[in-house]
Amino acid sequence: MADVLQLNNNSLQVPGEDRSASTSPSGSPSPSRNECNITPLTPSPSPRTEIRPRVARPFSVVVAIDFGTTSSGYAFSFTEDPETIHMMRRWEGGDPGVANQKSPTCLLLTPDLRFHSFGFAARDSYHDIDPEEARHWLYFDKFKMKIHSTSDLTMETELESVSGRRVRAIEVFAHALRFFREHALKEVKDQSYSVLEGNEVRWVITVPAVWRQPAKQFMREAAYLAGLVTPDSPEQLLIALEPEAASIYCRKLRLHQVIDLSQGLVTNGLDLDGSRSFDSSFRQARVQLRRARHSRTFLVESGTGELWSEMQTGDRYIVADCGGGTVDLTVHQIEQPQGTLKELYKASGGPYGAVGVDLAFEAMLCQIFGADFIESFKAKRPAAWVDLTIAFEARKRTAAPGRANSLNISLPFSFIDFYKQHRGQSVETALRKSNMNFIKWSSQGMLRLSADAMNELFQPTINNIIKHIENLMQKEEVKGVRFLFLVGGFAESPMLQRAAQNALGRNCRIIIPHDVGLTILKGAVLFGLDPTVVHVRRCPLTYGVGVLNRFVAGRHPRDKLLIKDGREWCTDILDRFVSIDQSVALGEVVRRSYTPARMGQRKIIINIYCSDIDDVTYITDPGVRKCGAITLDLLESGAVAASASDNNKGSAFERREIRTTMQFGDTEIKVTAVDVVTGRLVRASIDFLSN
């Protein structure tokens, strides 16, 4: 299979190899001269708007799955009643003192890798398995973080279970999505008055905005494997960005549906009128957040909510999605009067979610009992380790600023017993020798963490969040924001709320929706009902391909010179499609035209390069890496046969043109292609996972 292209305007053929199997390192590409150079027939320096007709909704229901690091859930809405959002049924099980309408993101597979259970059922079943037998089962939790932290994500990437056994990550995600598919469809059918066909359901899956294209494609492939949709109907599945979904829902909010942490200045720990302590306002906010979870059906405004009546044209706001694994920030502006959203700065964030507090707790245990013991305990008593993390999670959610009394965390008996066998001394002795004065031992088998100890566990993660928001607010495009919306499960934490108010409250109003943990899920449903609501997005990276240009002495380096058919060409030039942080409106497209290099060529493969800076000239520049490939399948479109037929007639083959159209304004990069001569569609795909 040859995948090189021919210059239409100069009749230049550049022979090459199969670039889909390139051995160049992705971090610093160094392809051969004749491998990466493509010259578009019709270069287009910037995206242009293509008017797309509004298509009637072919779907009867939208089902959104909020796939979170610590908890997940689904919601749905019928297109005939789009103002009503139905939340998933409550699940059996749960943690004492923890109210959550979603299910923990936990998966349990049998020793022969078959699906056993998900959520509370998986966690409880794993707890009940005999400790020796549990070592053969595969239990996964918080596995979504692996996708964020893996730089070379592929379909073969593996996940390690709590017991140490490994399995392909795509299968783990597919099991979880298949679970939600079955439960969601059953509930939808129970509430539907008609029989629903599979193609009447539009699915939406949420991902962090800071995820790059490989991770988004990974979730799409997992959905295909789970049977949500088929690869032949990609339009049935939308990938929603989590803070973007939250923003879509927030624009519907009424004043009674939010908590404004900025209301009332604080003087000596009291409100301005001295009527109540500042801490009590946080406690009241927390109670309201809990109460909001008791309803399963929510009504939303048909237009924008009354909260936005206070905003003027041009006002900006930030949505901070503080989840279990990541914190995602997006900056939006409402475009009046249509109510669509415009992204003002590229999505940013990092791994600053609530899991950071869990990792700090684990580091504290390592400091007290020894890292080698903790690793051994996790490997030999995996179910007991899960029990310990559950106990900490329940207490973590009760942590609040100003709390005076200690928090008790139960240690499993197997932990106490295993430590004595492993070290030959008691847990109490280990605590005493650790010299950690803010952690005590209770004779009832509990660790007693003082308020200072819990504060130390929270501070590194919270400081990262606050610092990131402060840095974002210094950007020219973001200065002058009026509102900061805190959403996501971690946003419910009074510790984070107090820190945000203290650090940022003077600059903007800090708003928390009542149903803060469900904000993204509801917004994802609204996005599925109207994917055009975010009208303008910012490009997270610079994208382009390597091309040949006329060599100009003095401007181009000599090591880029290629002489072909007596002509001098400069290789490795980056033909930029879009630039980092460039505004791209929905419907804007980038067009390039390519032609096969020889008669009967079956495929054209075009390597895509990206960079997190804009100041790049060549695909070999530092920071530029190969990130994916576009494949144009000429065989299925009939272009191969047409090319052969035209070639018999003479030079018509040289004018065979495949016009490629790329969209960068959606949540995923999309590509389509057409054979200009025949008018037939060319099967075009873009792959970021086979790099």
XYZ file of C-alpha atoms in Angstrom:
691
model
C 0.000 0.000 0.000
C 1.411 3.342 -0.988
C 0.225 6.384 0.886
C 2.105 9.266 -0.690
C 0.614 12.076 -2.663
C 1.288 13.818 -5.922
C 1.450 17.574 -6.424
C -1.283 18.435 -8.877
C 0.044 21.839 -9.826
C 3.647 20.793 -10.339
C 3.278 17.127 -11.300
C 5.710 16.184 -8.507
C 5.561 12.654 -7.177
C 7.261 11.951 -3.880
C 7.573 8.196 -3.329
C 7.390 7.035 0.257
C 6.873 4.267 2.711
C 3.920 3.080 4.755
C 3.826 5.853 7.330
C 1.267 4.110 9.480
C 4.148 2.006 10.730
C 6.607 4.843 11.242
C 9.346 4.170 13.758
C 10.071 7.805 14.497
C 9.774 8.683 18.191
C 6.626 10.674 18.811
C 8.408 13.207 20.998
C 10.980 14.293 18.421
C 9.992 13.190 14.934
C 12.840 12.696 12.516
C 11.249 11.173 9.426
C 13.127 10.469 6.250
C 13.127 13.018 3.445
C 10.658 11.171 1.276
C 8.336 10.045 4.052
C 6.404 12.949 5.464
C 6.083 15.539 2.756
C 2.632 16.372 1.412
C 1.701 19.362 -0.631
C -1.971 20.303 -0.555
C -3.481 21.299 -3.870
C -5.608 24.033 -2.343
C -3.972 25.394 0.813
C -6.300 27.274 3.134
C -4.532 29.406 5.765
C -7.445 29.618 8.192
C -10.779 27.948 8.864
C -13.767 29.305 7.008
C -17.415 29.126 7.879
C -19.602 26.658 6.093
C -23.330 27.227 6.506
C -24.874 23.969 7.588
C -28.633 23.494 7.415
C -30.339 22.776 10.705
C -31.192 19.103 10.782
C -34.347 17.864 12.451
C -33.710 15.659 15.482
C -33.750 12.033 14.373
C -33.549 10.857 18.000
C -36.371 10.210 20.438
C -34.272 10.273 23.596
C -30.867 11.527 24.732
C -28.997 9.431 27.303
C -25.928 10.980 28.941
C -23.323 9.050 30.914
C -21.125 11.026 33.293
C -18.131 8.700 33.547
C -16.286 10.029 36.581
C -13.110 9.044 38.388
C -14.809 8.317 41.709
C -18.503 8.169 40.787
C -20.561 7.783 37.626
C -24.178 7.990 36.577
C -26.606 8.548 33.758
C -29.579 10.774 32.979
C -31.914 11.076 30.022
C -34.491 13.303 28.407
C -37.082 12.684 25.720
C -36.813 15.075 22.786
C -40.560 15.708 22.896
C -40.158 17.016 26.476
C -36.646 18.547 26.550
C -37.291 20.635 29.675
C -37.491 17.473 31.806
C -34.350 15.583 32.795
C -34.717 12.168 34.428
C -31.916 11.010 36.725
C -30.845 7.398 37.150
C -32.595 5.253 39.730
C -31.045 5.109 43.160
C -28.833 2.114 43.745
C -28.836 -0.277 46.633
C -25.829 0.046 48.924
C -23.870 3.118 49.838
C -21.629 4.498 52.537
C -22.750 5.576 56.002
C -23.095 9.339 56.058
C -22.577 9.713 52.304
C -25.521 10.725 50.110
C -24.758 10.238 46.447
C -27.172 9.830 43.591
C -24.445 8.379 41.412
C -22.661 5.049 41.707
C -18.989 4.561 42.604
C -16.834 3.906 39.548
C -15.842 0.405 40.617
C -15.745 -2.697 38.426
C -15.359 -6.336 39.451
C -14.329 -9.065 36.999
C -14.233 -12.780 37.730
C -10.921 -14.688 37.650
C -11.699 -15.690 34.044
C -12.201 -11.987 33.116
C -15.999 -12.063 32.857
C -18.111 -9.141 34.078
C -19.408 -9.634 37.617
C -20.694 -6.304 38.909
C -20.286 -2.536 38.909
C -20.679 0.211 41.502
C -21.829 -0.533 45.035
C -22.477 -4.162 44.081
C -18.897 -4.590 42.873
C -17.476 -3.002 45.992
C -19.644 -5.007 48.392
C -19.049 -8.274 46.533
C -15.303 -7.759 46.583
C -15.479 -7.068 50.315
C -17.243 -10.404 50.905
C -14.795 -12.551 48.914
C -12.364 -14.662 50.938
C -9.010 -12.799 51.167
C -7.080 -15.597 49.466
C -9.657 -15.943 46.703
C -9.829 -12.169 46.222
C -6.262 -12.211 44.909
C -7.546 -13.945 41.766
C -10.404 -11.517 41.117
C -9.945 -8.219 39.289
C -11.251 -5.134 41.060
C -10.798 -1.700 39.486
C -11.555 1.699 40.956
C -10.544 5.240 39.997
C -9.287 3.736 36.731
C -10.286 6.756 34.647
C -7.138 8.547 35.858
C -5.008 6.067 33.911
C -6.322 7.506 30.638
C -5.349 11.021 31.700
C -1.855 10.064 32.846
C -0.916 7.802 29.899
C 0.994 9.766 27.263
C 1.134 6.929 24.713
C -2.447 5.700 24.947
C -3.379 2.936 22.500
C -6.002 0.225 22.154
C -3.531 -2.126 23.860
C -2.953 0.000 26.977
C -3.494 -2.100 30.107
C -4.945 -1.391 33.543
C -3.757 -3.050 36.729
C -6.410 -4.310 39.134
C -6.125 -3.950 42.904
C -4.833 -7.540 43.079
C -2.122 -6.810 40.500
C -3.635 -8.636 37.517
C -3.731 -6.684 34.269
C -6.264 -6.432 31.465
C -6.709 -4.193 28.418
C -8.059 -0.795 29.453
C -10.498 -0.687 26.530
C -12.219 -3.820 27.887
C -12.531 -2.359 31.392
C -14.159 0.809 30.068
C -16.404 -1.181 27.728
C -17.660 -3.325 30.626
C -18.590 -0.184 32.579
C -20.296 1.490 29.618
C -22.187 -1.717 28.777
C -23.476 -1.794 32.361
C -24.837 1.741 32.052
C -26.260 1.016 28.611
C -28.327 -1.900 29.895
C -29.644 -0.067 32.954
C -30.337 3.179 31.117
C -32.221 1.529 28.247
C -34.350 -0.480 30.670
C -35.321 2.674 32.538
C -35.948 4.620 29.331
C -38.209 1.859 28.021
C -40.107 1.775 31.319
C -40.962 5.468 30.875
C -41.526 5.453 27.129
C -45.005 5.173 25.628
C -43.659 3.646 22.421
C -41.178 0.968 21.471
C -37.748 2.535 20.958
C -35.381 1.352 18.272
C -31.638 1.435 18.864
C -31.094 4.242 16.372
C -33.581 6.472 18.220
C -31.190 6.934 21.146
C -28.452 9.562 21.099
C -25.704 8.814 23.596
C -23.473 11.395 25.282
C -20.332 10.509 27.251
C -18.529 13.130 29.325
C -14.736 13.516 29.409
C -12.429 16.136 30.979
C -11.801 19.132 28.740
C -8.049 18.750 29.259
C -8.129 15.294 27.644
C -6.509 15.285 24.236
C -7.727 13.597 21.083
C -6.350 10.085 21.810
C -8.275 9.887 25.094
C -11.480 11.131 23.465
C -11.134 8.589 20.678
C -10.447 5.912 23.298
C -13.812 6.596 24.948
C -15.530 6.465 21.570
C -13.905 3.111 20.766
C -14.944 1.793 24.195
C -18.528 2.866 23.450
C -18.412 0.999 20.134
C -17.124 -2.104 21.916
C -19.846 -1.777 24.562
C -22.553 -1.666 21.901
C -23.853 1.843 22.599
C -23.584 2.645 18.892
C -21.851 1.179 15.854
C -18.880 2.690 13.997
C -21.198 3.117 11.007
C -23.348 5.579 13.010
C -20.808 7.812 14.758
C -23.285 10.705 14.896
C -25.321 8.742 17.474
C -22.558 9.326 20.034
C -21.372 12.723 21.250
C -18.335 13.358 23.424
C -19.141 16.168 25.876
C -16.494 18.162 27.731
C -17.248 18.150 31.456
C -16.845 21.863 32.346
C -18.576 22.773 29.083
C -21.553 20.594 30.015
C -21.659 22.246 33.427
C -21.617 25.669 31.786
C -24.511 24.682 29.525
C -26.575 23.753 32.568
C -25.495 26.773 34.635
C -26.917 29.147 32.037
C -30.347 27.679 32.854
C -30.132 28.309 36.594
C -32.579 30.402 38.576
C -31.485 32.299 41.667
C -33.104 29.858 44.095
C -31.117 26.987 42.537
C -27.684 28.315 43.516
C -25.652 29.156 46.591
C -23.724 32.415 46.335
C -20.701 32.104 48.628
C -19.888 35.752 47.994
C -23.116 37.123 49.481
C -22.399 39.129 52.573
C -18.924 40.345 53.478
C -17.266 38.702 56.461
C -16.137 40.715 59.473
C -14.483 38.963 62.424
C -15.978 35.661 61.381
C -19.535 37.031 61.086
C -21.714 38.181 58.229
C -21.890 41.912 57.701
C -25.035 42.158 59.802
C -23.513 39.917 62.495
C -26.492 37.605 62.360
C -24.657 34.329 61.745
C -21.170 32.936 61.657
C -19.441 32.449 58.337
C -19.001 28.736 59.033
C -22.751 28.372 59.446
C -23.291 29.603 55.888
C -21.082 26.766 54.667
C -23.032 24.287 56.766
C -26.299 25.622 55.360
C -24.900 25.337 51.830
C -23.963 21.753 52.514
C -27.441 20.890 53.790
C -29.008 22.416 50.676
C -26.656 20.424 48.468
C -27.688 17.220 50.220
C -31.403 17.970 49.945
C -31.171 18.637 46.221
C -30.331 14.988 45.634
C -33.679 13.592 46.747
C -35.476 14.443 43.502
C -35.011 12.250 40.441
C -36.744 14.486 37.895
C -35.546 18.014 37.178
C -37.148 20.782 35.161
C -34.936 23.261 33.315
C -35.667 26.645 31.787
C -36.596 26.698 28.109
C -34.410 29.806 27.725
C -31.653 31.165 29.960
C -32.240 31.400 33.711
C -32.812 34.590 35.649
C -29.260 34.472 37.025
C -28.084 35.651 33.616
C -30.293 38.730 33.701
C -27.562 40.274 35.842
C -25.010 39.726 33.082
C -24.390 42.189 30.291
C -23.164 41.496 26.776
C -19.470 40.689 26.973
C -19.488 39.494 30.595
C -17.246 36.500 31.233
C -17.411 33.644 33.704
C -15.329 30.634 34.689
C -16.593 27.117 35.320
C -14.292 25.044 37.519
C -15.169 21.360 37.380
C -13.628 19.970 40.556
C -14.019 16.235 40.204
C -12.467 13.134 41.668
C -9.489 12.902 39.331
C -9.048 16.237 37.590
C -9.922 19.894 37.844
C -11.075 21.344 34.526
C -11.492 25.047 33.821
C -13.351 26.680 30.975
C -14.026 30.371 30.334
C -17.275 31.261 28.588
C -19.252 34.227 27.421
C -22.974 34.165 26.679
C -23.848 35.506 23.249
C -27.098 37.433 23.366
C -29.864 37.232 22.319
C -29.495 33.661 21.077
C -28.037 32.408 24.364
C -25.193 30.421 22.760
C -21.801 30.125 24.447
C -18.390 31.293 23.282
C -15.182 29.873 24.733
C -12.711 32.664 25.473
C -9.614 30.693 26.471
C -8.519 27.131 25.777
C -9.501 24.565 28.413
C -6.972 24.112 31.188
C -6.602 22.150 34.382
C -4.706 19.224 35.801
C -4.779 16.187 38.115
C -5.914 18.185 41.130
C -9.091 16.268 41.963
C -10.239 14.815 45.272
C -8.102 11.721 44.642
C -5.164 13.918 45.630
C -6.472 13.910 49.201
C -6.671 10.098 49.091
C -3.069 9.919 47.876
C -1.995 12.231 50.697
C -3.708 9.894 53.185
C -1.897 6.908 51.671
C 1.423 8.791 51.880
C 0.696 9.480 55.552
C 0.075 5.763 56.173
C 3.373 4.974 54.419
C 5.148 7.432 56.672
C 3.693 5.819 59.790
C 3.763 2.124 58.907
C 6.336 1.999 56.096
C 5.820 2.068 52.337
C 6.902 -1.561 52.016
C 4.211 -2.676 54.465
C 1.471 -0.670 52.738
C 2.415 -2.122 49.341
C 2.476 -5.626 50.797
C -0.895 -5.121 52.496
C -2.461 -3.858 49.262
C -1.151 -6.910 47.401
C -1.971 -9.566 50.031
C -5.195 -8.097 51.432
C -6.661 -6.096 48.517
C -10.271 -6.238 49.730
C -9.269 -4.937 53.175
C -7.357 -2.097 51.536
C -10.511 -1.142 49.638
C -12.422 -1.151 52.944
C -9.865 1.233 54.425
C -10.139 3.654 51.490
C -13.947 3.575 51.788
C -13.715 4.411 55.495
C -11.446 7.361 54.736
C -13.726 8.580 51.920
C -16.697 8.732 54.295
C -14.754 10.797 56.839
C -13.138 12.973 54.178
C -16.553 14.223 53.118
C -17.325 15.407 56.646
C -14.155 17.512 56.917
C -14.927 21.202 57.294
C -12.963 24.355 58.176
C -13.213 25.301 61.831
C -14.032 21.761 62.918
C -12.654 21.221 66.421
C -13.194 17.523 67.101
C -11.121 14.714 65.621
C -12.216 12.407 62.810
C -12.197 8.680 63.486
C -11.160 6.303 60.702
C -11.705 2.600 61.307
C -8.766 0.332 60.521
C -9.825 -3.120 59.283
C -8.940 -5.904 61.717
C -6.885 -7.538 58.971
C -4.747 -4.377 58.795
C -4.023 -4.495 62.530
C -3.338 -8.234 62.445
C -1.257 -8.121 59.259
C 0.896 -5.312 60.635
C 1.638 -7.257 63.815
C 2.653 -10.305 61.748
C 4.705 -8.195 59.354
C 6.477 -5.939 61.863
C 6.231 -7.816 65.154
C 4.718 -4.800 66.908
C 1.321 -3.184 67.329
C -0.241 -0.392 65.299
C -0.317 1.736 68.446
C 3.462 1.348 68.849
C 4.001 2.402 65.235
C 1.929 5.527 65.762
C 3.840 6.427 68.899
C 7.201 5.988 67.157
C 6.111 8.082 64.163
C 6.059 11.268 66.273
C 2.906 12.432 64.474
C 1.251 14.255 67.316
C -1.896 15.122 65.377
C -2.779 11.419 64.861
C -3.770 9.291 67.853
C -4.804 5.685 68.332
C -8.187 4.764 69.739
C -8.578 1.552 71.715
C -11.670 0.934 69.575
C -9.439 0.248 66.583
C -9.533 3.684 64.993
C -7.113 6.313 63.808
C -8.047 9.668 65.321
C -7.091 12.476 62.931
C -7.098 15.968 64.393
C -8.472 18.901 62.425
C -4.867 19.938 61.672
C -4.091 16.485 60.284
C -7.092 16.531 57.952
C -6.231 20.068 56.893
C -2.713 18.932 55.945
C -4.175 16.213 53.728
C -6.395 18.699 51.872
C -4.050 21.647 51.495
C -1.701 20.484 48.681
C -4.618 19.625 46.375
C -6.638 22.727 47.246
C -3.590 24.967 46.823
C -3.046 23.556 43.324
C -6.665 24.321 42.408
C -6.586 27.881 43.749
C -3.227 28.605 42.144
C -4.457 27.365 38.769
C -7.600 29.517 38.920
C -5.567 32.561 39.978
C -3.138 32.059 37.088
C -6.034 31.705 34.667
C -7.584 34.951 35.914
C -4.366 36.791 35.022
C -4.757 35.960 31.323
C -5.792 38.923 29.205
C -8.780 37.057 27.747
C -10.022 36.152 31.217
C -9.529 39.376 33.165
C -12.722 40.845 34.538
C -14.724 37.652 35.073
C -17.854 38.254 37.133
C -18.743 34.715 38.180
C -16.849 31.589 39.184
C -19.005 28.455 39.164
C -17.698 25.587 41.271
C -19.130 22.256 40.103
C -18.275 18.568 40.427
C -18.231 16.331 43.483
C -15.190 17.961 45.104
C -16.889 21.362 44.894
C -19.191 20.169 47.675
C -16.274 20.117 50.098
C -16.491 22.963 52.650
C -12.684 22.915 52.742
C -12.502 23.834 49.052
C -15.392 26.291 49.318
C -13.731 28.222 52.150
C -10.365 28.332 50.373
C -11.965 29.561 47.148
C -13.938 32.256 48.941
C -10.899 33.478 50.874
C -8.596 33.586 47.855
C -10.957 34.572 45.043
C -14.077 36.052 46.606
C -12.871 39.638 46.248
C -12.473 39.262 42.487
C -15.738 37.590 41.517
C -18.920 36.024 42.823
C -18.511 32.335 43.620
C -21.601 30.328 42.724
C -22.378 26.685 43.556
C -25.446 24.995 42.034
C -27.570 23.124 44.560
C -27.100 19.796 42.781
C -23.395 20.374 42.349
C -22.501 16.712 41.826
C -25.117 16.330 39.079
C -24.476 19.584 37.207
C -22.274 17.973 34.547
C -24.711 15.122 34.016
C -27.650 17.466 33.441
C -25.577 19.684 31.173
C -24.530 16.651 29.133
C -28.202 15.853 28.495
C -28.797 19.439 27.352
C -25.744 19.218 25.092
C -27.150 16.053 23.516
C -30.428 17.844 22.848
C -28.622 20.776 21.208
C -24.931 20.200 20.327
C -24.737 23.663 18.713
C -25.130 25.539 22.001
C -21.358 26.109 22.279
C -20.842 28.202 19.183
C -17.117 29.009 19.455
C -14.302 26.932 20.935
C -10.554 27.446 21.364
C -8.038 25.019 19.889
C -6.038 23.217 22.582
C -3.073 22.579 20.253
C -1.546 23.579 16.937
C -2.299 20.950 14.259
C -0.899 20.487 10.773
C 0.870 18.207 8.288
C 4.337 18.122 6.753
C 4.546 19.508 3.200
C 7.011 20.454 0.458
C 7.456 24.106 -0.459
C 9.706 25.812 -2.990
C 13.194 26.050 -1.504
C 14.302 29.655 -0.895
C 18.026 30.079 -0.347
C 18.808 32.097 2.754
C 15.400 31.414 4.291
C 15.320 27.633 4.366
C 18.138 25.573 5.945
C 20.266 23.527 3.529
C 19.544 20.260 5.366
C 15.901 20.615 4.263
C 16.785 20.793 0.564
C 15.338 18.091 -1.678
C 16.026 18.055 -5.417
C 13.399 16.228 -7.441
C 13.136 16.244 -11.233
C 15.562 19.156 -11.317
C 13.521 21.302 -8.936
C 14.526 22.409 -5.435
C 12.075 21.767 -2.603
C 12.134 22.439 1.129
C 10.951 19.430 3.147
C 9.312 19.090 6.556
C 7.443 22.405 6.473
C 4.422 22.401 8.802
C 1.261 23.225 6.894
C -0.758 24.572 9.810
C -4.453 23.689 9.965
C -5.227 25.576 13.194
C -3.145 27.244 15.902
C -3.204 26.785 19.651
C -5.851 28.944 21.381
C -7.294 29.963 18.004
C -11.042 30.674 18.013
C -12.918 28.273 15.751
C -16.663 28.593 15.306
C -18.962 25.632 14.934
C -19.292 24.988 11.216
C -15.920 26.459 10.278
C -13.842 24.047 8.231
C -10.289 23.627 6.976
C -10.006 22.244 3.425
C -7.080 20.583 1.713
C -6.993 18.664 -1.571
C -4.750 15.698 -2.272
C -4.169 13.394 -5.241
C -2.981 9.768 -5.401
C 0.665 9.296 -6.336
C 0.051 6.428 -8.748
C -2.663 4.583 -10.624
C -4.599 2.022 -8.569
C -3.499 3.423 -5.207
C -5.900 2.121 -2.564
C -5.272 4.502 0.336
C -3.826 7.882 1.108
C -2.374 8.215 4.612
C -1.553 11.685 5.903
C 0.395 12.015 9.152
C -0.828 14.739 11.529
C 1.549 16.682 13.751
C 0.749 18.819 16.786
C 2.451 21.217 19.149
C 1.499 23.081 22.299
C 3.114 26.242 20.924
C 2.328 28.246 17.803
C 5.828 29.407 16.902
C 6.834 26.365 14.836
C 7.971 26.158 11.212
C 9.028 22.554 10.644
C 7.654 19.245 11.836
C 11.128 18.513 13.206
C 11.091 21.563 15.521
C 11.324 20.892 19.286
C 7.898 20.220 20.804
C 6.345 19.058 17.518
C 5.217 15.439 17.534
C 3.333 13.070 15.293
C -0.043 12.611 16.952
C -2.250 10.832 14.426
C -3.085 10.104 10.832
C -5.871 10.735 8.332
C -6.721 7.786 6.091
C -8.574 8.254 2.807
C -9.917 4.930 1.524
C -9.971 5.251 -2.265
C -11.107 1.671 -2.871
C -14.507 2.006 -1.192
C -15.264 5.323 -2.876
C -14.635 3.950 -6.344
C -11.811 6.436 -6.841
C -9.357 3.636 -7.605
C -11.446 2.299 -10.463
C -12.141 5.799 -11.697
C -8.461 6.643 -11.571
C -7.549 3.569 -13.582
C -10.242 4.318 -16.134
C -9.221 7.944 -16.473
C -5.562 7.015 -16.675
C -6.291 5.006 -19.822
C -7.533 8.206 -21.364
C -4.295 10.081 -20.743
C -3.459 12.756 -18.210
C -6.796 12.824 -16.410
C -5.259 10.727 -13.617
C -2.932 13.598 -12.744
C -5.952 15.732 -11.960
C -7.598 13.207 -9.626
C -8.443 15.337 -6.634
C -9.604 14.165 -3.175
C -10.960 17.171 -1.306
C -10.646 16.753 2.470
C -12.665 18.812 4.939
C -11.707 19.002 8.627
C -13.681 20.452 11.522
C -11.907 21.680 14.631
C -14.836 23.511 16.247
C -16.523 20.436 17.754
C -15.470 18.488 20.836
C -13.709 16.005 18.526
C -11.727 16.607 15.338
C -13.755 15.346 12.380
C -12.810 14.691 8.758
C -14.772 14.060 5.586
C -13.627 13.727 1.971
C -15.055 13.690 -1.536
C -13.711 12.657 -4.925
C -14.043 15.916 -6.884
C -14.249 14.257 -10.306
C -16.929 11.686 -9.474
C -18.614 13.561 -6.624
C -18.566 10.388 -4.549
C -17.833 10.453 -0.838
C -14.457 9.014 0.113
C -14.325 7.003 3.322
C -12.189 9.187 5.580
C -11.070 8.460 9.125
C -8.788 10.121 11.622
C -6.867 7.997 14.123
C -5.010 9.194 17.224
C -4.605 5.795 18.911
C -2.361 3.921 16.491
C 0.523 6.327 16.763
